[in-house]
PDB file of C-alpha atoms in Angstrom:
ATOM      1  CA  ASP A1189      27.170  -2.589 127.365  1.00  0.00           C
ATOM      2  CA  ALA A1190      30.594  -4.208 127.853  1.00  0.00           C
ATOM      3  CA  LYS A1191      31.195  -5.728 131.268  1.00  0.00           C
ATOM      4  CA  THR A1192      33.851  -4.398 133.585  1.00  0.00           C
ATOM      5  CA  THR A1193      36.027  -6.074 136.198  1.00  0.00           C
ATOM      6  CA  GLN A1194      37.279  -4.182 139.240  1.00  0.00           C
ATOM      7  CA  PRO A1195      39.010  -5.282 142.441  1.00  0.00           C
ATOM      8  CA  THR A1196      36.594  -5.613 145.325  1.00  0.00           C
ATOM      9  CA  SER A1197      38.583  -3.354 147.631  1.00  0.00           C
ATOM     10  CA  MET A1198      41.737  -1.276 147.873  1.00  0.00           C
ATOM     11  CA  ASP A1199      43.536   0.735 150.529  1.00  0.00           C
ATOM     12  CA  CYS A1200      45.446   3.965 150.151  1.00  0.00           C
ATOM     13  CA  ALA A1201      47.354   6.201 152.560  1.00  0.00           C
ATOM     14  CA  GLU A1202      46.119   9.743 152.968  1.00  0.00           C
ATOM     15  CA  GLY A1203      48.029  12.166 150.753  1.00  0.00           C
ATOM     16  CA  ARG A1204      49.214   9.455 148.385  1.00  0.00           C
ATOM     17  CA  ALA A1205      47.904   8.785 144.903  1.00  0.00           C
ATOM     18  CA  ALA A1206      45.100   6.242 144.618  1.00  0.00           C
ATOM     19  CA  ASN A1207      45.181   4.185 141.411  1.00  0.00           C
ATOM     20  CA  LEU A1208      41.988   2.260 140.735  1.00  0.00           C
ATOM     21  CA  PRO A1209      42.129  -0.266 137.876  1.00  0.00           C
ATOM     22  CA  CYS A1210      39.314  -1.414 135.634  1.00  0.00           C
ATOM     23  CA  ASN A1211      39.322  -4.140 133.028  1.00  0.00           C
ATOM     24  CA  HIS A1212      36.942  -3.838 130.070  1.00  0.00           C
ATOM     25  CA  SER A1213      38.436  -6.252 127.572  1.00  0.00           C
ATOM     26  CA  THR A1214      35.236  -6.555 125.501  1.00  0.00           C
ATOM     27  CA  ILE A1215      34.736  -2.827 125.021  1.00  0.00           C
ATOM     28  CA  SER A1216      33.631  -1.836 121.544  1.00  0.00           C
ATOM     29  CA  GLY A1217      34.786   1.124 119.512  1.00  0.00           C
ATOM     30  CA  ASN A1218      31.844   3.373 120.301  1.00  0.00           C
ATOM     31  CA  GLU A1219      31.787   2.758 124.067  1.00  0.00           C
ATOM     32  CA  TYR A1220      33.056   5.307 126.543  1.00  0.00           C
ATOM     33  CA  VAL A1221      34.590   4.624 129.955  1.00  0.00           C
ATOM     34  CA  TYR A1222      32.836   6.398 132.851  1.00  0.00           C
ATOM     35  CA  TRP A1223      33.734   6.587 136.514  1.00  0.00           C
ATOM     36  CA  TYR A1224      31.353   7.317 139.358  1.00  0.00           C
ATOM     37  CA  ARG A1225      31.768   7.072 143.097  1.00  0.00           C
ATOM     38  CA  GLN A1226      29.358   6.561 145.949  1.00  0.00           C
ATOM     39  CA  ILE A1227      30.149   7.828 149.396  1.00  0.00           C
ATOM     40  CA  HIS A1228      28.342   5.888 152.093  1.00  0.00           C
ATOM     41  CA  SER A1229      24.544   6.206 151.909  1.00  0.00           C
ATOM     42  CA  GLN A1230      24.639   8.977 149.306  1.00  0.00           C
ATOM     43  CA  GLY A1231      23.678   8.981 145.643  1.00  0.00           C
ATOM     44  CA  PRO A1232      26.508   8.246 143.175  1.00  0.00           C
ATOM     45  CA  GLN A1233      28.620  11.141 141.927  1.00  0.00           C
ATOM     46  CA  TYR A1234      30.096  11.500 138.447  1.00  0.00           C
ATOM     47  CA  ILE A1235      33.894  11.754 138.351  1.00  0.00           C
ATOM     48  CA  ILE A1236      35.180  11.593 134.792  1.00  0.00           C
ATOM     49  CA  HIS A1237      34.775   9.873 131.434  1.00  0.00           C
ATOM     50  CA  GLY A1238      36.800   9.243 128.274  1.00  0.00           C
ATOM     51  CA  LEU A1239      36.909   7.421 124.965  1.00  0.00           C
ATOM     52  CA  LYS A1240      40.547   6.754 124.117  1.00  0.00           C
ATOM     53  CA  ASN A1241      42.588   9.757 125.172  1.00  0.00           C
ATOM     54  CA  ASN A1242      43.690  10.359 128.736  1.00  0.00           C
ATOM     55  CA  GLU A1243      41.477  12.826 130.559  1.00  0.00           C
ATOM     56  CA  THR A1244      41.975  15.058 133.595  1.00  0.00           C
ATOM     57  CA  ASN A1245      39.644  17.263 135.583  1.00  0.00           C
ATOM     58  CA  GLU A1246      39.630  18.843 139.022  1.00  0.00           C
ATOM     59  CA  MET A1247      38.746  15.551 140.680  1.00  0.00           C
ATOM     60  CA  ALA A1248      40.837  12.910 138.952  1.00  0.00           C
ATOM     61  CA  SER A1249      42.741  11.633 135.931  1.00  0.00           C
ATOM     62  CA  LEU A1250      41.682   8.799 133.656  1.00  0.00           C
ATOM     63  CA  ILE A1251      44.302   6.750 131.859  1.00  0.00           C
ATOM     64  CA  ILE A1252      43.009   4.448 129.093  1.00  0.00           C
ATOM     65  CA  THR A1253      45.369   1.911 127.533  1.00  0.00           C
ATOM     66  CA  GLU A1254      46.036   2.130 123.827  1.00  0.00           C
ATOM     67  CA  ASP A1255      44.036  -1.041 123.115  1.00  0.00           C
ATOM     68  CA  ARG A1256      41.238   0.349 125.357  1.00  0.00           C
ATOM     69  CA  LYS A1257      40.897  -2.949 127.188  1.00  0.00           C
ATOM     70  CA  SER A1258      41.660  -1.417 130.563  1.00  0.00           C
ATOM     71  CA  SER A1259      41.797   1.920 132.337  1.00  0.00           C
ATOM     72  CA  THR A1260      42.986   3.446 135.598  1.00  0.00           C
ATOM     73  CA  LEU A1261      41.362   6.175 137.640  1.00  0.00           C
ATOM     74  CA  ILE A1262      43.920   8.248 139.525  1.00  0.00           C
ATOM     75  CA  LEU A1263      43.132  10.387 142.555  1.00  0.00           C
ATOM     76  CA  PRO A1264      46.406  12.318 142.839  1.00  0.00           C
ATOM     77  CA  HIS A1265      46.294  13.162 146.558  1.00  0.00           C
ATOM     78  CA  ALA A1266      43.736  11.012 148.326  1.00  0.00           C
ATOM     79  CA  THR A1267      41.981  12.386 151.389  1.00  0.00           C
ATOM     80  CA  LEU A1268      39.820  10.659 153.984  1.00  0.00           C
ATOM     81  CA  ARG A1269      36.767  12.070 152.201  1.00  0.00           C
ATOM     82  CA  ASP A1270      37.683  10.045 149.108  1.00  0.00           C
ATOM     83  CA  THR A1271      36.751   6.834 150.930  1.00  0.00           C
ATOM     84  CA  ALA A1272      33.935   5.484 148.774  1.00  0.00           C
ATOM     85  CA  VAL A1273      32.879   2.791 146.312  1.00  0.00           C
ATOM     86  CA  TYR A1274      34.197   3.601 142.830  1.00  0.00           C
ATOM     87  CA  TYR A1275      32.327   2.318 139.801  1.00  0.00           C
ATOM     88  CA  CYS A1276      33.811   1.860 136.351  1.00  0.00           C
ATOM     89  CA  ILE A1277      31.164   1.763 133.632  1.00  0.00           C
ATOM     90  CA  VAL A1278      31.359   1.447 129.875  1.00  0.00           C
ATOM     91  CA  ARG A1279      28.523   2.546 127.635  1.00  0.00           C
ATOM     92  CA  VAL A1280      27.836   4.030 124.253  1.00  0.00           C
ATOM     93  CA  ASN A1281      27.374   7.759 123.933  1.00  0.00           C
ATOM     94  CA  SER A1282      24.638   7.562 121.335  1.00  0.00           C
ATOM     95  CA  GLY A1283      20.921   7.789 121.748  1.00  0.00           C
ATOM     96  CA  GLY A1284      18.130   5.402 122.518  1.00  0.00           C
ATOM     97  CA  SER A1285      18.164   2.451 124.907  1.00  0.00           C
ATOM     98  CA  ASN A1286      21.923   1.924 124.619  1.00  0.00           C
ATOM     99  CA  TYR A1287      22.489   5.094 126.605  1.00  0.00           C
ATOM    100  CA  LYS A1288      21.223   3.552 129.821  1.00  0.00           C
ATOM    101  CA  LEU A1289      23.651   3.583 132.742  1.00  0.00           C
ATOM    102  CA  THR A1290      24.372   0.163 134.276  1.00  0.00           C
ATOM    103  CA  PHE A1291      26.488  -0.278 137.433  1.00  0.00           C
ATOM    104  CA  GLY A1292      28.620  -3.216 138.536  1.00  0.00           C
ATOM    105  CA  LYS A1293      29.857  -3.911 142.064  1.00  0.00           C
ATOM    106  CA  GLY A1294      32.675  -1.367 142.083  1.00  0.00           C
ATOM    107  CA  THR A1295      35.811  -1.029 144.222  1.00  0.00           C
ATOM    108  CA  LEU A1296      35.651   0.031 147.848  1.00  0.00           C
ATOM    109  CA  LEU A1297      38.539   2.457 148.305  1.00  0.00           C
ATOM    110  CA  THR A1298      39.512   3.059 151.920  1.00  0.00           C
ATOM    111  CA  VAL A1299      41.829   5.992 152.555  1.00  0.00           C
ATOM    112  CA  ASN A1300      43.732   5.514 155.799  1.00  0.00           C
ATOM    113  CA  PRO A1301      45.207   8.276 157.984  1.00  0.00           C
TER     114      PRO A1301
ATOM    115  CA  ASN B1489      19.434  24.833 141.755  1.00  0.00           C
ATOM    116  CA  ALA B1490      17.678  21.782 143.249  1.00  0.00           C
ATOM    117  CA  GLY B1491      18.952  19.104 140.810  1.00  0.00           C
ATOM    118  CA  VAL B1492      17.220  15.752 141.384  1.00  0.00           C
ATOM    119  CA  THR B1493      14.763  15.639 144.257  1.00  0.00           C
ATOM    120  CA  GLN B1494      13.325  12.433 145.697  1.00  0.00           C
ATOM    121  CA  THR B1495      10.483  12.103 148.150  1.00  0.00           C
ATOM    122  CA  PRO B1496       9.986  10.653 150.662  1.00  0.00           C
ATOM    123  CA  LYS B1497      13.434  10.109 152.191  1.00  0.00           C
ATOM    124  CA  PHE B1498      12.245   7.245 154.387  1.00  0.00           C
ATOM    125  CA  ARG B1499       9.175   5.021 154.372  1.00  0.00           C
ATOM    126  CA  ILE B1500       7.982   1.889 156.140  1.00  0.00           C
ATOM    127  CA  LEU B1501       5.388  -0.060 154.189  1.00  0.00           C
ATOM    128  CA  LYS B1502       3.350  -3.103 155.127  1.00  0.00           C
ATOM    129  CA  ILE B1503       3.270  -6.160 152.866  1.00  0.00           C
ATOM    130  CA  GLY B1504       0.670  -5.698 150.141  1.00  0.00           C
ATOM    131  CA  GLN B1505       0.473  -1.928 150.421  1.00  0.00           C
ATOM    132  CA  SER B1506       1.220   0.320 147.481  1.00  0.00           C
ATOM    133  CA  MET B1507       3.101   3.557 147.186  1.00  0.00           C
ATOM    134  CA  THR B1508       4.676   5.943 144.725  1.00  0.00           C
ATOM    135  CA  LEU B1509       8.234   7.165 144.995  1.00  0.00           C
ATOM    136  CA  GLN B1510       8.475  10.645 143.572  1.00  0.00           C
ATOM    137  CA  CYS B1511      11.378  11.973 141.511  1.00  0.00           C
ATOM    138  CA  THR B1512      11.639  15.374 139.905  1.00  0.00           C
ATOM    139  CA  GLN B1513      14.493  17.193 138.190  1.00  0.00           C
ATOM    140  CA  ASP B1514      14.829  20.831 137.182  1.00  0.00           C
ATOM    141  CA  MET B1515      17.669  20.519 134.657  1.00  0.00           C
ATOM    142  CA  ASN B1516      15.504  19.802 131.597  1.00  0.00           C
ATOM    143  CA  HIS B1517      17.128  16.378 131.186  1.00  0.00           C
ATOM    144  CA  ASN B1518      15.545  13.950 128.771  1.00  0.00           C
ATOM    145  CA  TYR B1519      17.010  10.804 130.336  1.00  0.00           C
ATOM    146  CA  MET B1520      15.856   9.592 133.746  1.00  0.00           C
ATOM    147  CA  TYR B1521      16.555   6.377 135.666  1.00  0.00           C
ATOM    148  CA  TRP B1522      15.400   4.440 138.698  1.00  0.00           C
ATOM    149  CA  TYR B1523      17.802   2.182 140.609  1.00  0.00           C
ATOM    150  CA  ARG B1524      17.587   0.060 143.711  1.00  0.00           C
ATOM    151  CA  GLN B1525      20.495  -0.746 145.974  1.00  0.00           C
ATOM    152  CA  ASP B1526      20.339  -3.587 148.474  1.00  0.00           C
ATOM    153  CA  PRO B1527      22.698  -3.519 151.480  1.00  0.00           C
ATOM    154  CA  GLY B1528      26.312  -4.062 150.471  1.00  0.00           C
ATOM    155  CA  MET B1529      25.423  -4.395 146.807  1.00  0.00           C
ATOM    156  CA  GLY B1530      25.725  -2.284 143.677  1.00  0.00           C
ATOM    157  CA  LEU B1531      22.948  -0.385 141.948  1.00  0.00           C
ATOM    158  CA  LYS B1532      20.456  -2.288 139.832  1.00  0.00           C
ATOM    159  CA  LEU B1533      18.556  -0.490 137.086  1.00  0.00           C
ATOM    160  CA  ILE B1534      14.785  -0.850 137.450  1.00  0.00           C
ATOM    161  CA  TYR B1535      13.375   1.368 134.699  1.00  0.00           C
ATOM    162  CA  TYR B1536      14.584   4.229 132.594  1.00  0.00           C
ATOM    163  CA  SER B1537      13.147   6.836 130.270  1.00  0.00           C
ATOM    164  CA  VAL B1538      14.653   8.592 127.261  1.00  0.00           C
ATOM    165  CA  GLY B1539      12.012  11.307 127.181  1.00  0.00           C
ATOM    166  CA  ALA B1540       8.459  12.213 128.068  1.00  0.00           C
ATOM    167  CA  GLY B1541       6.088   9.401 127.137  1.00  0.00           C
ATOM    168  CA  ILE B1542       8.889   6.843 126.633  1.00  0.00           C
ATOM    169  CA  THR B1543       9.911   4.284 129.251  1.00  0.00           C
ATOM    170  CA  ASP B1544      11.718   0.952 129.166  1.00  0.00           C
ATOM    171  CA  LYS B1545      12.633  -1.876 131.512  1.00  0.00           C
ATOM    172  CA  GLY B1546      16.012  -2.198 133.133  1.00  0.00           C
ATOM    173  CA  GLU B1547      17.547  -5.219 134.869  1.00  0.00           C
ATOM    174  CA  VAL B1548      14.988  -5.700 137.668  1.00  0.00           C
ATOM    175  CA  PRO B1549      11.588  -4.281 136.624  1.00  0.00           C
ATOM    176  CA  ASN B1550       9.287  -6.898 138.202  1.00  0.00           C
ATOM    177  CA  GLY B1551       6.998  -5.471 140.870  1.00  0.00           C
ATOM    178  CA  TYR B1552       7.394  -1.883 139.690  1.00  0.00           C
ATOM    179  CA  ASN B1553       5.769   0.490 137.241  1.00  0.00           C
ATOM    180  CA  VAL B1554       6.753   3.907 135.946  1.00  0.00           C
ATOM    181  CA  SER B1555       5.298   6.734 133.927  1.00  0.00           C
ATOM    182  CA  ARG B1556       6.810   9.807 132.313  1.00  0.00           C
ATOM    183  CA  SER B1557       4.105  12.331 131.495  1.00  0.00           C
ATOM    184  CA  THR B1558       6.430  15.343 131.797  1.00  0.00           C
ATOM    185  CA  THR B1559      10.134  15.962 131.299  1.00  0.00           C
ATOM    186  CA  GLU B1560      10.537  16.859 134.974  1.00  0.00           C
ATOM    187  CA  ASP B1561       8.845  13.951 136.742  1.00  0.00           C
ATOM    188  CA  PHE B1562       9.506  10.207 136.762  1.00  0.00           C
ATOM    189  CA  PRO B1563       7.511   8.490 139.542  1.00  0.00           C
ATOM    190  CA  LEU B1564       8.090   4.848 140.493  1.00  0.00           C
ATOM    191  CA  ARG B1565       5.053   2.840 141.586  1.00  0.00           C
ATOM    192  CA  LEU B1566       5.056  -0.222 143.848  1.00  0.00           C
ATOM    193  CA  GLU B1567       1.659  -1.909 143.616  1.00  0.00           C
ATOM    194  CA  LEU B1568       1.901  -4.823 146.071  1.00  0.00           C
ATOM    195  CA  ALA B1569       4.867  -4.279 148.346  1.00  0.00           C
ATOM    196  CA  ALA B1570       6.919  -7.346 149.281  1.00  0.00           C
ATOM    197  CA  PRO B1571       9.813  -7.731 151.767  1.00  0.00           C
ATOM    198  CA  SER B1572      12.139  -8.322 148.802  1.00  0.00           C
ATOM    199  CA  GLN B1573      11.543  -4.694 147.811  1.00  0.00           C
ATOM    200  CA  THR B1574      13.196  -3.431 150.973  1.00  0.00           C
ATOM    201  CA  SER B1575      16.015  -1.353 149.552  1.00  0.00           C
ATOM    202  CA  VAL B1576      17.354   2.118 148.917  1.00  0.00           C
ATOM    203  CA  TYR B1577      15.956   3.633 145.730  1.00  0.00           C
ATOM    204  CA  PHE B1578      17.856   6.201 143.707  1.00  0.00           C
ATOM    205  CA  CYS B1579      16.559   8.341 140.897  1.00  0.00           C
ATOM    206  CA  ALA B1580      18.916   9.941 138.371  1.00  0.00           C
ATOM    207  CA  SER B1581      18.780  12.129 135.290  1.00  0.00           C
ATOM    208  CA  SER B1582      21.161  13.046 132.496  1.00  0.00           C
ATOM    209  CA  HIS B1583      21.428  15.050 129.320  1.00  0.00           C
ATOM    210  CA  SER B1584      20.878  13.459 125.961  1.00  0.00           C
ATOM    211  CA  PRO B1585      23.992  11.991 124.292  1.00  0.00           C
ATOM    212  CA  GLY B1586      26.323  14.653 122.986  1.00  0.00           C
ATOM    213  CA  GLN B1587      25.048  17.260 125.422  1.00  0.00           C
ATOM    214  CA  GLY B1588      27.000  16.158 128.462  1.00  0.00           C
ATOM    215  CA  ALA B1589      27.879  12.854 130.035  1.00  0.00           C
ATOM    216  CA  GLU B1590      27.194  13.439 133.711  1.00  0.00           C
ATOM    217  CA  ALA B1591      24.247  11.760 135.408  1.00  0.00           C
ATOM    218  CA  PHE B1592      22.908  13.461 138.517  1.00  0.00           C
ATOM    219  CA  PHE B1593      21.515  11.401 141.371  1.00  0.00           C
ATOM    220  CA  GLY B1594      19.031  12.133 144.075  1.00  0.00           C
ATOM    221  CA  GLN B1595      19.759  11.397 147.725  1.00  0.00           C
ATOM    222  CA  GLY B1596      17.682   8.257 147.794  1.00  0.00           C
ATOM    223  CA  THR B1597      14.513   6.863 149.362  1.00  0.00           C
ATOM    224  CA  ARG B1598      15.023   4.251 152.055  1.00  0.00           C
ATOM    225  CA  LEU B1599      12.119   1.812 151.934  1.00  0.00           C
ATOM    226  CA  THR B1600      11.410  -0.957 154.407  1.00  0.00           C
ATOM    227  CA  VAL B1601       8.622  -3.469 153.766  1.00  0.00           C
ATOM    228  CA  VAL B1602       7.459  -5.375 156.840  1.00  0.00           C
TER     229      VAL B1602
END
């Protein structure tokens, strides 16, 4: 799987948009970008994923650059409950051992009142 | 719908003891994973399985063993516990590729080896 680079930590004011960047400059054509988050002491939670088009769901939006070397997760109106570690992961979406899910260190997002 | 269930939630083990961390899922997922997370660190993949009877090593498999005799269960075995295995252990499961991307995680087992 391609490696990802994320900032160690970020702050955001409550009610504002949180934009979390991820660099994946060595991503290959068949690798997807996934985002998970982990609220303190809990198991990680899936947020969103995409290949090359921008994606949106009820939790967040994912913007992937045209060259696919970086992406941004957007939480449109951050709340205090969004304080968590956010993980950006790239992996293939085909079968066998390449489908394993490998985490990096992630970004600690702190939403401030 | 229970999702992924891990037992026990907490355990204190003495050095050299053995134990099995249980993980079961009721979503008929083929893929299952075991991770450990040390304080302040990210998740490290220990073992994973792509279906019943098939397992493979992850990043940090030493000191652990797994089996996958059924689709539902994926137990993790510690044979000779060491202080370095003090960690929080998470089990996860997911659909096969093309059937959905989301991985579901259990709430973790907090293990202390003294």
